[in-house]
Amino acid sequence: MRTKQRSDTQVVCGRRALLDELGISEGTRRAAPERTGYGCGCPECVATQWNTQRLEHWICGRLTAAGADEAEVDARIGDIPVDIYWRRGDRRCVVEVHSGPLDITAARAHRKRLQAAGIDDVLWVCPQGYWVPLVPAVGIADFAPAAADYRIDQGILAAGETGFAAPTRASWELRDFLEGWVTGEMHWGHADLTTGGWAEVGTWERHTAAQAAMIEHQRRELRDQRVELAVSRQTVRDKQKLVTRLHHRIDRAGVNADAEAITLAGVRSELVAQQRLALGLRATIGRMDRTINQWQWLTCCAMLLVITVMAGAMVTR
């Protein structure tokens, strides 16, 4: 996390090399004439490094003025180099000034190493960007303001209408933030699962109260949902019992229907047999009717014949 690399050899300007690789070169690469204590000797890089150095010493002075017992630029914590180290009582903290984008993975690893070495808190002072809410950092817009009027435009949280801590649009003076940090009024914390920021103790208290209220509300909703789930499960069990009874009834009705179907089939067979018998009897009766009619005609003819014979005999006499 060092922002300066001291060397006494001639090196190519890293900023110009990066611009060349991006295809937006400001000119041909050239070597710096002689080392002046910075990583590059070109005017632009020297100015940038000087602004960073000035900011580091300015922060060191503000920490001392705010009540730090000890503040040192370019210190070492064990074998770990840091930009600014300060101490107040038993509290030990570090400030890392970074003039470019932060590597989130490297920043978190650096913070873990410092915490393992006994550092209580680490602050990154860096440009604005997506990385600011992901680490304990504040984003400043200008590293070379007039009259050292450094202002924080990203990284500060304030309590909203609901009480939850959220990024504020208001700009903070870096000196006020450092004073609050040294006195213990400013702390970094997570506003949600992945992002966080710096806020006053009162803001974190309201945020914690809002979170507690939300958790209690969610607990009540969860309890109500559990009750509804239990009622729903009981209703489902009752419905399942009713469906089981209905299935049993349907099975019994099916058995009875099968028996009735067998009985009906037998009745239908008997009815068919009776119908066949009735048809046979009707045929027999029809034949007998025809026979009786024939015999009646024969009888009538015979009687007429007898009468005729008797009438002829009487006439003959």
Coordinates of C-alpha atoms in Angstrom, one line a residue, residues 74-291:
D74 CA 6.4 6.7 6.6
A75 CA 6.4 4.4 9.6
R76 CA 6.7 0.6 9.9
I77 CA 4.5 -1.8 11.8
G78 CA 6.9 -4.7 12.3
D79 CA 8.0 -5.4 8.7
I80 CA 4.9 -3.7 7.2
P81 CA 5.5 -0.2 5.8
V82 CA 2.6 2.3 6.3
D83 CA 2.1 5.9 5.2
I84 CA 1.0 7.3 8.6
Y85 CA 0.9 5.6 12.0
W86 CA -0.7 7.3 15.0
R87 CA -1.5 6.3 18.6
R88 CA -3.7 7.6 21.3
G89 CA -3.4 5.7 24.6
D90 CA -3.8 2.0 23.8
R91 CA -5.4 2.7 20.4
R92 CA -3.2 2.2 17.4
C93 CA -4.3 3.2 13.9
V94 CA -2.9 3.6 10.4
V95 CA -3.7 5.9 7.5
E96 CA -2.9 4.9 3.9
V97 CA -2.9 7.6 1.3
H98 CA -3.4 6.3 -2.2
S99 CA -3.5 8.6 -5.1
G100 CA -4.9 6.0 -7.5
P101 CA -7.6 3.3 -7.6
L102 CA -7.5 0.8 -4.8
D103 CA -7.0 -2.9 -5.3
I104 CA -9.8 -4.3 -3.1
T105 CA -8.2 -7.7 -2.6
A106 CA -4.8 -6.2 -1.7
A107 CA -6.3 -3.6 0.5
R108 CA -8.2 -6.2 2.5
A109 CA -5.2 -8.4 2.8
H110 CA -3.1 -5.4 3.9
R111 CA -5.7 -4.6 6.6
K112 CA -5.7 -8.1 7.9
R113 CA -1.9 -8.1 8.2
L114 CA -2.0 -4.8 10.1
Q115 CA -4.8 -6.1 12.4
A116 CA -2.7 -9.2 13.1
A117 CA 0.2 -6.9 14.0
G118 CA -2.0 -5.1 16.6
I119 CA -3.5 -2.2 14.6
D120 CA -7.0 -1.3 15.7
D121 CA -8.2 0.5 12.6
V122 CA -7.0 1.3 9.1
L123 CA -8.1 4.3 7.0
W124 CA -7.6 4.7 3.2
V125 CA -7.6 8.3 1.8
C126 CA -8.0 7.8 -1.9
P127 CA -9.9 9.1 -4.9
Q128 CA -13.6 8.5 -5.3
G129 CA -14.6 5.3 -6.9
Y130 CA -16.5 2.0 -6.5
W131 CA -13.8 0.8 -4.1
V132 CA -14.6 3.4 -1.3
P133 CA -17.7 1.6 0.2
L134 CA -15.9 -1.8 0.1
V135 CA -13.0 -0.9 2.5
P136 CA -12.6 1.6 5.3
A137 CA -11.9 4.5 3.0
V138 CA -12.9 8.1 2.3
G139 CA -12.9 9.5 -1.2
I140 CA -11.6 13.0 -1.8
A141 CA -12.0 14.8 -5.1
D142 CA -8.8 16.9 -5.1
F143 CA -5.4 16.0 -3.8
A144 CA -4.1 19.5 -4.4
P145 CA -6.8 22.0 -3.1
A146 CA -6.2 25.6 -2.4
A147 CA -5.2 26.3 1.2
A148 CA -5.2 22.6 2.0
D149 CA -8.9 22.6 2.1
Y150 CA -9.3 18.8 1.7
R151 CA -12.9 17.7 1.4
I152 CA -14.5 14.2 1.6
D153 CA -17.1 13.6 -1.1
Q154 CA -17.5 9.8 -0.7
G155 CA -17.4 7.4 2.2
I156 CA -19.5 9.2 4.9
L157 CA -22.8 7.8 6.0
A158 CA -25.8 9.6 7.6
A159 CA -29.0 8.4 9.1
G160 CA -32.0 8.7 6.7
E161 CA -35.7 9.1 7.4
T162 CA -36.0 5.4 8.3
G163 CA -33.0 5.6 10.6
F164 CA -30.7 3.4 8.4
A165 CA -27.3 4.7 7.6
A166 CA -26.9 5.7 3.9
P167 CA -24.3 7.6 1.9
T168 CA -24.7 11.3 2.4
R169 CA -24.5 13.9 -0.4
A170 CA -23.1 16.5 1.9
S171 CA -19.4 17.2 1.7
W172 CA -17.3 16.8 4.8
E173 CA -14.0 18.5 5.7
L174 CA -11.2 16.0 6.1
R175 CA -10.0 17.9 9.2
D176 CA -13.4 17.5 10.9
F177 CA -13.4 13.8 10.1
L178 CA -9.9 13.2 11.4
E179 CA -10.8 15.0 14.6
G180 CA -13.9 12.8 15.1
W181 CA -11.9 9.7 14.3
V182 CA -9.2 10.5 16.9
T183 CA -11.8 11.3 19.6
G184 CA -13.7 8.2 18.9
E185 CA -16.8 9.9 17.4
M186 CA -16.3 8.5 13.9
H187 CA -16.4 4.7 13.2
W188 CA -16.5 2.5 10.2
G189 CA -19.1 -0.1 9.9
H190 CA -21.2 -2.1 7.4
A191 CA -24.3 -0.5 6.2
D192 CA -25.4 -3.7 4.5
L193 CA -23.9 -7.1 3.6
T194 CA -21.2 -5.8 1.3
T195 CA -20.7 -2.1 1.7
G196 CA -20.0 0.2 4.6
G197 CA -18.8 3.7 5.5
W198 CA -17.8 6.1 8.2
A199 CA -20.4 7.6 10.5
E200 CA -20.8 9.2 13.9
V201 CA -21.7 7.2 16.9
G202 CA -25.2 8.6 17.0
T203 CA -25.8 7.6 13.4
W204 CA -24.7 4.0 14.1
E205 CA -27.0 4.0 17.2
R206 CA -30.0 5.0 15.0
H207 CA -28.9 2.5 12.4
T208 CA -28.6 -0.2 15.0
A209 CA -32.0 0.8 16.4
A210 CA -33.6 0.7 12.9
Q211 CA -32.0 -2.7 12.3
A212 CA -33.3 -4.0 15.6
A213 CA -36.8 -2.7 14.8
M214 CA -36.6 -4.3 11.4
I215 CA -35.4 -7.6 12.9
E216 CA -38.2 -7.5 15.4
H217 CA -40.7 -6.7 12.6
Q218 CA -39.3 -9.6 10.6
R219 CA -39.4 -11.8 13.7
R220 CA -43.1 -11.0 14.2
E221 CA -43.8 -11.6 10.5
L222 CA -41.9 -14.9 10.7
R223 CA -43.9 -15.9 13.8
D224 CA -47.2 -15.0 12.0
Q225 CA -46.1 -16.9 9.0
R226 CA -45.2 -19.9 11.2
V227 CA -48.7 -19.8 12.7
E228 CA -50.2 -19.5 9.2
L229 CA -48.1 -22.4 8.1
A230 CA -49.2 -24.5 11.1
V231 CA -52.8 -23.7 10.4
S232 CA -52.3 -24.5 6.7
R233 CA -50.6 -27.8 7.6
Q234 CA -53.5 -28.7 10.0
T235 CA -56.0 -27.8 7.2
V236 CA -54.0 -29.9 4.7
R237 CA -54.0 -32.8 7.2
D238 CA -57.8 -32.5 7.7
K239 CA -58.3 -32.4 3.9
Q240 CA -56.1 -35.4 3.5
K241 CA -58.1 -37.3 6.1
L242 CA -61.3 -36.3 4.3
V243 CA -59.9 -37.3 1.0
T244 CA -58.8 -40.6 2.5
R245 CA -62.4 -41.2 3.8
L246 CA -63.8 -40.2 0.4
H247 CA -61.4 -42.7 -1.3
H248 CA -62.6 -45.4 1.1
R249 CA -66.2 -44.5 0.4
I250 CA -65.5 -44.5 -3.3
D251 CA -63.9 -47.9 -3.0
R252 CA -66.9 -49.3 -1.1
A253 CA -69.3 -47.7 -3.6
G254 CA -67.2 -49.3 -6.4
V255 CA -67.5 -52.7 -4.7
N256 CA -71.3 -52.2 -4.3
A257 CA -71.6 -51.0 -7.8
D258 CA -69.8 -54.1 -9.1
A259 CA -72.2 -56.3 -7.1
E260 CA -75.2 -54.4 -8.4
A261 CA -73.8 -54.6 -11.9
I262 CA -73.5 -58.4 -11.5
T263 CA -77.0 -58.6 -10.1
L264 CA -78.3 -56.4 -12.9
A265 CA -76.5 -58.6 -15.5
G266 CA -78.3 -61.6 -14.0
V267 CA -81.7 -59.8 -14.1
R268 CA -81.0 -58.8 -17.7
S269 CA -80.2 -62.4 -18.5
E270 CA -83.5 -63.6 -16.9
L271 CA -85.4 -60.8 -18.7
V272 CA -83.9 -61.8 -22.0
A273 CA -84.9 -65.4 -21.3
Q274 CA -88.5 -64.3 -20.3
Q275 CA -88.6 -62.2 -23.5
R276 CA -87.6 -65.2 -25.5
L277 CA -90.3 -67.4 -23.7
A278 CA -92.9 -64.7 -24.2
L279 CA -92.1 -64.5 -27.9
G280 CA -92.4 -68.4 -28.2
L281 CA -95.8 -68.3 -26.4
R282 CA -97.0 -65.5 -28.7
A283 CA -96.0 -67.5 -31.7
T284 CA -97.8 -70.6 -30.3
I285 CA -100.9 -68.5 -29.5
G286 CA -100.8 -67.1 -33.0
R287 CA -100.7 -70.5 -34.5
M288 CA -103.6 -71.7 -32.3
D289 CA -105.6 -68.7 -33.3
R290 CA -105.1 -69.5 -36.9
T291 CA -106.0 -73.1 -36.3

